[in-house]
Amino acid sequence: MNKITAAITCVNGYVPEDVLSNSDLEKLVDTNDEWIKSRTGINERRILKTPGLATSDMAVEAVNGLLKKRGITANDLDVIIFATVTGDMIFPSTACILADKIGAKNAWGFDLAAACSGFLFSLETGAKFIESGKYKNVLVVGADKMSTIIDYTDRNTCIIFGDGCGCVLLEPNTEGLGIIDTELHIDGQGRQYLHQKAGGSLKPPTHETIDAKEHYVFQDGKAVFKFAVRGMADVSASIMEKNNLTSDDVKWLVPHQANLRIIDATAERMGVGRDKVMINIDHFGNTTNGTLPLCLWEWENKLKKGDNLILSAFGGGFTWGAVYIKWAYDYKA
Ligand code: UT7
């Protein structure tokens, strides 16, 4: 029997309707459209404003659409892996909440926390479930409601992030398509540069932690930038080399959308032109776990069976990595 690989067989996404533009941010902090565009590549982001809606609610929209597109029901799902840093609650997992909301009665699942690399780490994890032969339908969701952990008086962070959700279905493939190789890394030394100080067991929430705004994202942007440029470019070049891929062999680079300058540096290192790079940072900003599946969703109709894709990301932790995928299907409207 041919080896089983895990292939993405369907993609979907959801972003909230409300737009937060650069000119909106000019009214909140001392910044300007020109600075944001030239330093990050971002024009606008989406924000989930409706009170009472959380990360799982964006996932419900995306996943219900995916199930319909693929022609299966929630009860066909075996495993749900939910990549997020803004789960609805500390516990239970957002995977549990999503399973309840979509009516997935036969699935088990869990949340996976790897900041901006969460979707890649989840793809690797989901692929192993499929490759084991035991599971047939593994749902991988990447979603964040970043607006809940962003300080809209801090110009260093509030210009970057947005809300959104993307999801993919992994199924077994015996044609040699799907997830071919992965290279993933963590380095906890990096936590000093990008973290949320309070709310966890180290510093449980108190009036003081709230007053000190310690429940928001802290980022030393310049330091993270330096590590991210090197980390994403190195790992992307490394996975190409290991798989004997030339830049001509790579059909698409699917990069994490943290900063257009990091994306360009990665593409340059791989020898890949802008025409082969999926970029949605201009209209969605950095949606953390959402960036990569949202790119796949927007580009799905351009992808062809057999296309070589390199997905790559860098994020808090530090976490970083690349995934090599041979795309498994031609798009049908
Ligand atoms: O997705 C997770 C991983 N995260 C990342 O990969 C993010 C990596 N970092 C970055 O993308 C960039 O570092 C930022 C976009 C966060 C900042 O860009 P930068 O080019 O590194 O700016 P900087 O922090 O070096 O600041 C340059 C100047 C400073 O002024 P002075 O000291 O030169 O006078 C800042 O105070 O720009 C100032 N500045 C701003 N000015 C207008 C910082 N933020 C803003 C702002 N508007 N929003």
CSV table of C-alpha atoms and ligand atoms in Angstrom, one decimal:
chain,number,residue,atom,x,y,z
A,1,MET,CA,0.0,0.0,0.0
A,2,ASN,CA,1.2,3.5,-0.8
A,3,LYS,CA,2.4,5.7,2.2
A,4,ILE,CA,-0.4,7.8,3.7
A,5,THR,CA,0.3,11.6,3.7
A,6,ALA,CA,-1.9,14.3,5.1
A,7,ALA,CA,-3.3,16.6,2.5
A,8,ILE,CA,-5.3,19.8,2.8
A,9,THR,CA,-8.5,19.1,1.0
A,10,CYS,CA,-10.5,22.2,1.8
A,11,VAL,CA,-9.9,25.7,3.1
A,12,ASN,CA,-12.1,28.4,4.4
A,13,GLY,CA,-11.8,31.7,6.3
A,14,TYR,CA,-13.8,34.4,8.1
A,15,VAL,CA,-12.9,38.0,9.0
A,16,PRO,CA,-15.2,40.4,10.9
A,17,GLU,CA,-16.9,43.2,8.9
A,18,ASP,CA,-15.6,46.1,11.0
A,19,VAL,CA,-12.5,47.8,9.5
A,20,LEU,CA,-9.8,49.6,11.6
A,21,SER,CA,-7.9,51.8,9.1
A,22,ASN,CA,-4.7,53.6,9.5
A,23,SER,CA,-6.6,56.9,9.6
A,24,ASP,CA,-8.7,55.5,12.5
A,25,LEU,CA,-5.5,54.7,14.4
A,26,GLU,CA,-4.2,58.3,13.8
A,27,LYS,CA,-7.1,59.4,16.0
A,28,LEU,CA,-6.1,57.0,18.8
A,29,VAL,CA,-2.3,57.3,18.9
A,30,ASP,CA,0.5,59.5,17.6
A,31,THR,CA,1.0,57.7,14.3
A,32,ASN,CA,0.3,58.3,10.6
A,33,ASP,CA,-0.7,56.3,7.6
A,34,GLU,CA,2.6,56.9,5.8
A,35,TRP,CA,4.7,55.5,8.7
A,36,ILE,CA,2.5,52.4,9.2
A,37,LYS,CA,2.4,51.6,5.5
A,38,SER,CA,6.2,52.1,4.9
A,39,ARG,CA,7.3,50.3,8.1
A,40,THR,CA,4.8,47.4,8.1
A,41,GLY,CA,2.8,47.3,4.8
A,42,ILE,CA,-0.5,47.5,6.6
A,43,ASN,CA,-3.4,49.7,5.4
A,44,GLU,CA,-6.3,48.3,7.5
A,45,ARG,CA,-7.3,45.4,9.7
A,46,ARG,CA,-10.6,43.8,10.7
A,47,ILE,CA,-11.9,43.9,14.3
A,48,LEU,CA,-14.6,41.8,15.9
A,49,LYS,CA,-16.6,44.5,17.7
A,50,THR,CA,-19.9,42.8,18.4
A,51,PRO,CA,-20.2,42.4,22.2
A,52,GLY,CA,-20.4,38.8,23.4
A,53,LEU,CA,-18.6,37.3,20.4
A,54,ALA,CA,-15.2,35.6,20.9
A,55,THR,CA,-12.6,33.8,18.9
A,56,SER,CA,-14.7,30.6,18.7
A,57,ASP,CA,-17.5,32.6,17.0
A,58,MET,CA,-15.2,33.5,14.1
A,59,ALA,CA,-14.2,29.9,13.9
A,60,VAL,CA,-17.9,28.8,13.8
A,61,GLU,CA,-18.4,30.9,10.7
A,62,ALA,CA,-15.2,29.7,9.0
A,63,VAL,CA,-15.7,26.0,9.9
A,64,ASN,CA,-19.4,25.8,9.0
A,65,GLY,CA,-18.4,27.2,5.6
A,66,LEU,CA,-15.7,24.7,5.2
A,67,LEU,CA,-17.9,21.7,6.1
A,68,LYS,CA,-20.5,22.9,3.5
A,69,LYS,CA,-17.8,23.4,0.9
A,70,ARG,CA,-16.4,19.9,1.5
A,71,GLY,CA,-19.8,18.3,1.7
A,72,ILE,CA,-19.3,16.7,5.1
A,73,THR,CA,-21.0,17.3,8.5
A,74,ALA,CA,-19.5,18.3,11.8
A,75,ASN,CA,-20.1,14.7,13.0
A,76,ASP,CA,-17.5,13.5,10.3
A,77,LEU,CA,-14.7,15.3,12.1
A,78,ASP,CA,-12.4,13.1,14.1
A,79,VAL,CA,-10.0,15.7,15.7
A,80,ILE,CA,-10.1,19.5,16.1
A,81,ILE,CA,-6.8,21.3,16.6
A,82,PHE,CA,-7.3,24.9,17.5
A,83,ALA,CA,-4.3,27.2,17.2
A,84,THR,CA,-4.8,30.4,19.2
A,85,VAL,CA,-3.4,32.8,21.8
A,86,THR,CA,-6.8,34.4,22.5
A,87,GLY,CA,-8.9,31.4,23.4
A,88,ASP,CA,-12.4,32.2,24.6
A,89,MET,CA,-11.4,31.3,28.2
A,90,ILE,CA,-8.2,30.1,30.0
A,91,PHE,CA,-10.1,26.8,30.1
A,92,PRO,CA,-11.9,24.9,28.7
A,93,SER,CA,-10.2,24.8,25.4
A,94,THR,CA,-11.6,26.7,22.5
A,95,ALA,CA,-11.6,23.4,20.6
A,96,CYS,CA,-14.3,22.1,23.1
A,97,ILE,CA,-16.3,25.3,22.7
A,98,LEU,CA,-16.1,25.1,18.9
A,99,ALA,CA,-17.1,21.4,18.9
A,100,ASP,CA,-20.2,22.3,21.0
A,101,LYS,CA,-21.2,25.2,18.8
A,102,ILE,CA,-20.9,23.4,15.5
A,103,GLY,CA,-22.3,20.1,16.9
A,104,ALA,CA,-19.2,17.9,16.4
A,105,LYS,CA,-20.2,14.9,18.5
A,106,ASN,CA,-17.5,12.5,17.4
A,107,ALA,CA,-14.4,14.6,17.6
A,108,TRP,CA,-11.9,15.1,20.3
A,109,GLY,CA,-9.4,18.0,20.3
A,110,PHE,CA,-7.3,20.6,22.0
A,111,ASP,CA,-5.9,24.1,21.7
A,112,LEU,CA,-2.3,24.6,20.6
A,113,ALA,CA,-0.4,27.6,21.8
A,114,ALA,CA,2.6,28.6,19.7
A,115,ALA,CA,1.8,32.2,19.0
A,116,CYS,CA,2.3,33.2,15.3
A,117,SER,CA,3.7,29.7,14.5
A,118,GLY,CA,0.6,27.9,15.9
A,119,PHE,CA,-0.9,27.1,12.6
A,120,LEU,CA,2.3,25.4,11.4
A,121,PHE,CA,2.7,23.5,14.6
A,122,SER,CA,-0.9,22.4,14.3
A,123,LEU,CA,-0.5,21.3,10.7
A,124,GLU,CA,2.5,19.1,11.8
A,125,THR,CA,0.4,17.7,14.7
A,126,GLY,CA,-2.6,17.1,12.6
A,127,ALA,CA,-0.6,15.4,9.9
A,128,LYS,CA,0.7,12.8,12.4
A,129,PHE,CA,-2.8,11.9,13.3
A,130,ILE,CA,-3.7,11.3,9.6
A,131,GLU,CA,-0.4,9.5,8.9
A,132,SER,CA,-1.1,7.1,11.8
A,133,GLY,CA,-4.0,5.7,9.7
A,134,LYS,CA,-6.4,6.1,12.7
A,135,TYR,CA,-8.0,9.4,11.8
A,136,LYS,CA,-9.6,10.5,8.5
A,137,ASN,CA,-10.8,14.1,9.0
A,138,VAL,CA,-8.7,16.4,11.1
A,139,LEU,CA,-9.8,20.0,11.3
A,140,VAL,CA,-7.0,22.6,11.9
A,141,VAL,CA,-8.2,26.1,12.9
A,142,GLY,CA,-6.0,29.2,13.3
A,143,ALA,CA,-7.9,32.1,14.9
A,144,ASP,CA,-7.2,35.1,17.1
A,145,LYS,CA,-9.2,38.0,18.4
A,146,MET,CA,-6.1,40.0,18.9
A,147,SER,CA,-8.1,43.2,19.7
A,148,THR,CA,-8.8,41.8,23.2
A,149,ILE,CA,-5.1,41.8,24.2
A,150,ILE,CA,-4.0,45.0,22.4
A,151,ASP,CA,-3.5,48.3,24.1
A,152,TYR,CA,-5.0,50.9,21.8
A,153,THR,CA,-2.9,53.6,23.5
A,154,ASP,CA,0.4,51.8,22.6
A,155,ARG,CA,1.5,52.8,19.1
A,156,ASN,CA,4.2,50.1,19.1
A,157,THR,CA,1.7,47.3,19.0
A,158,CYS,CA,-1.8,48.6,18.1
A,159,ILE,CA,-1.0,49.3,14.5
A,160,ILE,CA,0.0,45.8,13.7
A,161,PHE,CA,-2.7,43.3,14.8
A,162,GLY,CA,-6.2,42.4,13.6
A,163,ASP,CA,-8.8,39.7,14.2
A,164,GLY,CA,-9.6,36.8,11.9
A,165,CYS,CA,-9.9,33.0,11.4
A,166,GLY,CA,-8.8,30.5,8.8
A,167,CYS,CA,-9.3,26.7,8.8
A,168,VAL,CA,-8.3,23.7,6.7
A,169,LEU,CA,-9.3,20.1,6.6
A,170,LEU,CA,-6.6,17.4,6.6
A,171,GLU,CA,-7.4,14.0,4.9
A,172,PRO,CA,-5.3,11.0,4.0
A,173,ASN,CA,-3.7,11.0,0.5
A,174,THR,CA,-1.9,8.1,-1.2
A,175,GLU,CA,-0.7,10.0,-4.3
A,176,GLY,CA,2.3,11.5,-2.5
A,177,LEU,CA,0.5,14.9,-2.1
A,178,GLY,CA,0.0,17.0,1.0
A,179,ILE,CA,2.4,17.8,3.8
A,180,ILE,CA,5.8,16.5,2.6
A,181,ASP,CA,8.2,18.0,5.2
A,182,THR,CA,8.4,20.3,8.2
A,183,GLU,CA,11.1,22.1,10.1
A,184,LEU,CA,9.9,23.6,13.4
A,185,HIS,CA,11.8,25.3,16.3
A,186,ILE,CA,11.3,26.8,19.7
A,187,ASP,CA,13.6,29.0,21.8
A,188,GLY,CA,12.2,30.2,25.1
A,189,GLN,CA,14.9,32.7,25.5
A,190,GLY,CA,12.9,34.8,23.1
A,191,ARG,CA,10.0,35.2,25.6
A,192,GLN,CA,11.5,38.3,27.0
A,193,TYR,CA,10.9,40.2,23.8
A,194,LEU,CA,7.2,39.2,23.1
A,195,HIS,CA,4.7,38.2,25.8
A,196,GLN,CA,1.7,39.0,27.9
A,197,LYS,CA,2.9,39.6,31.5
A,198,ALA,CA,-0.2,39.0,33.6
A,199,GLY,CA,-3.2,36.7,33.6
A,200,GLY,CA,-1.3,33.4,33.8
A,201,SER,CA,0.0,31.5,36.9
A,202,LEU,CA,3.1,33.6,37.1
A,203,LYS,CA,1.1,36.7,37.7
A,204,PRO,CA,-2.6,36.1,38.2
A,205,PRO,CA,-4.9,39.0,37.5
A,206,THR,CA,-5.2,41.6,40.2
A,207,HIS,CA,-6.3,45.3,40.2
A,208,GLU,CA,-2.6,46.2,40.1
A,209,THR,CA,-1.9,44.1,36.9
A,210,ILE,CA,-4.9,45.7,35.2
A,211,ASP,CA,-3.8,49.2,36.2
A,212,ALA,CA,-0.3,48.4,34.9
A,213,LYS,CA,-1.9,47.2,31.6
A,214,GLU,CA,-0.1,43.9,31.9
A,215,HIS,CA,-2.9,42.0,30.1
A,216,TYR,CA,-1.9,43.4,26.8
A,217,VAL,CA,0.8,42.3,24.3
A,218,PHE,CA,4.3,43.5,25.2
A,219,GLN,CA,6.6,43.6,22.2
A,220,ASP,CA,10.2,44.8,21.8
A,221,GLY,CA,9.5,45.3,18.1
A,222,LYS,CA,13.1,46.0,17.0
A,223,ALA,CA,14.5,42.9,18.7
A,224,VAL,CA,11.7,40.6,17.4
A,225,PHE,CA,12.2,42.0,13.9
A,226,LYS,CA,15.8,41.0,13.9
A,227,PHE,CA,15.1,37.5,15.1
A,228,ALA,CA,12.1,37.1,12.8
A,229,VAL,CA,14.0,38.2,9.6
A,230,ARG,CA,16.7,35.7,10.3
A,231,GLY,CA,14.5,32.9,11.6
A,232,MET,CA,12.0,33.0,8.8
A,233,ALA,CA,14.5,33.3,6.0
A,234,ASP,CA,16.8,30.6,7.4
A,235,VAL,CA,14.1,28.0,8.0
A,236,SER,CA,12.5,28.6,4.6
A,237,ALA,CA,15.9,28.3,2.8
A,238,SER,CA,16.7,25.2,4.9
A,239,ILE,CA,13.5,23.3,4.0
A,240,MET,CA,14.0,24.1,0.3
A,241,GLU,CA,17.6,22.8,0.5
A,242,LYS,CA,16.6,19.6,2.3
A,243,ASN,CA,14.0,18.9,-0.3
A,244,ASN,CA,16.2,19.8,-3.3
A,245,LEU,CA,13.8,22.6,-4.3
A,246,THR,CA,15.1,25.5,-6.4
A,247,SER,CA,13.3,28.8,-6.5
A,248,ASP,CA,11.7,27.8,-9.8
A,249,ASP,CA,10.3,24.7,-8.1
A,250,VAL,CA,8.5,26.8,-5.5
A,251,LYS,CA,5.1,27.9,-6.8
A,252,TRP,CA,4.0,29.9,-3.7
A,253,LEU,CA,5.6,31.2,-0.6
A,254,VAL,CA,2.9,31.5,2.2
A,255,PRO,CA,4.5,33.6,4.8
A,256,HIS,CA,3.3,34.7,8.3
A,257,GLN,CA,2.1,38.3,7.9
A,258,ALA,CA,3.9,40.2,10.7
A,259,ASN,CA,5.7,42.8,8.6
A,260,LEU,CA,6.0,43.2,4.8
A,261,ARG,CA,9.7,43.8,5.3
A,262,ILE,CA,10.1,40.4,6.9
A,263,ILE,CA,8.1,38.8,4.1
A,264,ASP,CA,10.3,40.5,1.5
A,265,ALA,CA,13.5,39.4,3.2
A,266,THR,CA,12.3,35.8,3.3
A,267,ALA,CA,11.3,35.8,-0.4
A,268,GLU,CA,14.6,37.4,-1.4
A,269,ARG,CA,16.5,34.7,0.5
A,270,MET,CA,14.5,32.0,-1.2
A,271,GLY,CA,15.0,33.7,-4.6
A,272,VAL,CA,11.2,33.9,-5.0
A,273,GLY,CA,9.7,37.0,-6.7
A,274,ARG,CA,6.7,39.0,-5.2
A,275,ASP,CA,4.4,37.4,-7.8
A,276,LYS,CA,4.8,34.1,-6.0
A,277,VAL,CA,4.2,35.4,-2.5
A,278,MET,CA,0.8,35.4,-0.8
A,279,ILE,CA,0.4,38.8,0.9
A,280,ASN,CA,-2.7,39.8,2.9
A,281,ILE,CA,-1.1,42.0,5.6
A,282,ASP,CA,-2.2,45.1,3.7
A,283,HIS,CA,-5.9,44.4,4.4
A,284,PHE,CA,-5.9,42.1,7.4
A,285,GLY,CA,-2.8,43.1,9.4
A,286,ASN,CA,-1.2,40.5,11.6
A,287,THR,CA,-4.0,38.1,12.7
A,288,THR,CA,-1.5,35.9,14.5
A,289,ASN,CA,-2.7,32.3,14.1
A,290,GLY,CA,-5.0,33.4,11.3
A,291,THR,CA,-2.5,34.7,8.8
A,292,LEU,CA,-1.5,31.5,7.0
A,293,PRO,CA,-4.9,29.8,6.6
A,294,LEU,CA,-6.4,33.2,5.6
A,295,CYS,CA,-3.8,33.4,2.8
A,296,LEU,CA,-4.6,29.9,1.6
A,297,TRP,CA,-8.3,30.8,1.6
A,298,GLU,CA,-7.8,34.0,-0.5
A,299,TRP,CA,-5.4,32.2,-2.9
A,300,GLU,CA,-7.3,28.9,-3.1
A,301,ASN,CA,-8.7,29.5,-6.5
A,302,LYS,CA,-5.2,30.0,-8.0
A,303,LEU,CA,-3.7,26.8,-6.5
A,304,LYS,CA,-3.2,23.7,-8.7
A,305,LYS,CA,-2.8,20.1,-7.8
A,306,GLY,CA,1.0,19.4,-7.5
A,307,ASP,CA,2.0,23.0,-6.8
A,308,ASN,CA,4.9,23.3,-4.3
A,309,LEU,CA,4.1,25.6,-1.4
A,310,ILE,CA,6.4,26.7,1.4
A,311,LEU,CA,4.6,28.0,4.5
A,312,SER,CA,6.7,29.8,7.0
A,313,ALA,CA,6.3,31.7,10.2
A,314,PHE,CA,8.0,33.3,13.2
A,315,GLY,CA,6.4,34.3,16.5
A,316,GLY,CA,6.3,34.7,20.3
A,317,GLY,CA,8.2,32.1,22.3
A,318,PHE,CA,10.2,32.3,20.1
A,319,THR,CA,8.6,29.8,17.8
A,320,TRP,CA,9.3,29.4,14.1
A,321,GLY,CA,9.3,27.0,11.3
A,322,ALA,CA,8.5,26.1,7.7
A,323,VAL,CA,6.2,23.5,6.1
A,324,TYR,CA,6.5,22.1,2.6
A,325,ILE,CA,3.2,21.1,1.0
A,326,LYS,CA,2.4,19.6,-2.4
A,327,TRP,CA,-1.0,21.0,-3.0
A,328,ALA,CA,-3.6,18.2,-3.5
A,329,TYR,CA,-6.5,19.6,-5.5
A,330,ASP,CA,-7.6,22.0,-8.3
A,331,TYR,CA,-10.1,24.6,-7.2
A,332,LYS,CA,-13.7,24.0,-8.2
A,333,ALA,CA,-16.1,27.0,-7.7
B,1,UT7,O1,4.0,38.3,14.6
B,1,UT7,C1,4.8,38.1,15.7
B,1,UT7,C2,6.2,38.6,15.5
B,1,UT7,N1,6.2,40.0,15.4
B,1,UT7,C3,7.0,40.6,14.5
B,1,UT7,O2,7.6,39.9,13.7
B,1,UT7,C4,7.1,42.1,14.5
B,1,UT7,C5,8.5,42.5,14.3
B,1,UT7,N2,8.7,43.9,14.5
B,1,UT7,C6,8.2,44.9,13.6
B,1,UT7,O3,7.5,44.5,12.7
B,1,UT7,C7,8.7,46.3,13.7
B,1,UT7,O4,9.7,46.3,14.6
B,1,UT7,C8,7.6,47.3,14.1
B,1,UT7,C9,6.6,47.5,13.0
B,1,UT7,C10,6.9,46.8,15.4
B,1,UT7,C11,8.2,48.7,14.4
B,1,UT7,O5,9.0,49.1,13.3
B,1,UT7,P1,10.5,49.5,13.4
B,1,UT7,O6,10.9,49.9,12.1
B,1,UT7,O7,11.3,48.5,14.1
B,1,UT7,O8,10.3,50.8,14.3
B,1,UT7,P2,11.1,51.1,15.7
B,1,UT7,O9,10.5,50.4,16.8
B,1,UT7,O10,12.6,51.0,15.4
B,1,UT7,O11,10.8,52.7,15.8
B,1,UT7,C12,11.4,53.6,14.9
B,1,UT7,C13,10.8,55.0,15.2
B,1,UT7,C14,10.9,55.3,16.7
B,1,UT7,O12,11.2,56.7,16.8
B,1,UT7,P3,12.6,57.3,17.1
B,1,UT7,O13,13.1,56.6,18.4
B,1,UT7,O14,13.5,56.8,15.9
B,1,UT7,O15,12.4,58.7,17.2
B,1,UT7,C15,9.6,55.0,17.2
B,1,UT7,O16,9.2,55.8,18.4
B,1,UT7,O17,9.4,55.1,14.9
B,1,UT7,C16,8.7,55.4,16.1
B,1,UT7,N3,7.4,54.7,16.1
B,1,UT7,C17,6.3,55.2,15.4
B,1,UT7,N4,6.1,56.3,14.8
B,1,UT7,C18,4.9,56.5,14.2
B,1,UT7,C19,7.1,53.5,16.6
B,1,UT7,N5,5.9,53.2,16.4
B,1,UT7,C20,5.3,54.2,15.6
B,1,UT7,C21,4.1,54.4,15.1
B,1,UT7,N6,3.9,55.6,14.4
B,1,UT7,N7,3.1,53.5,15.2
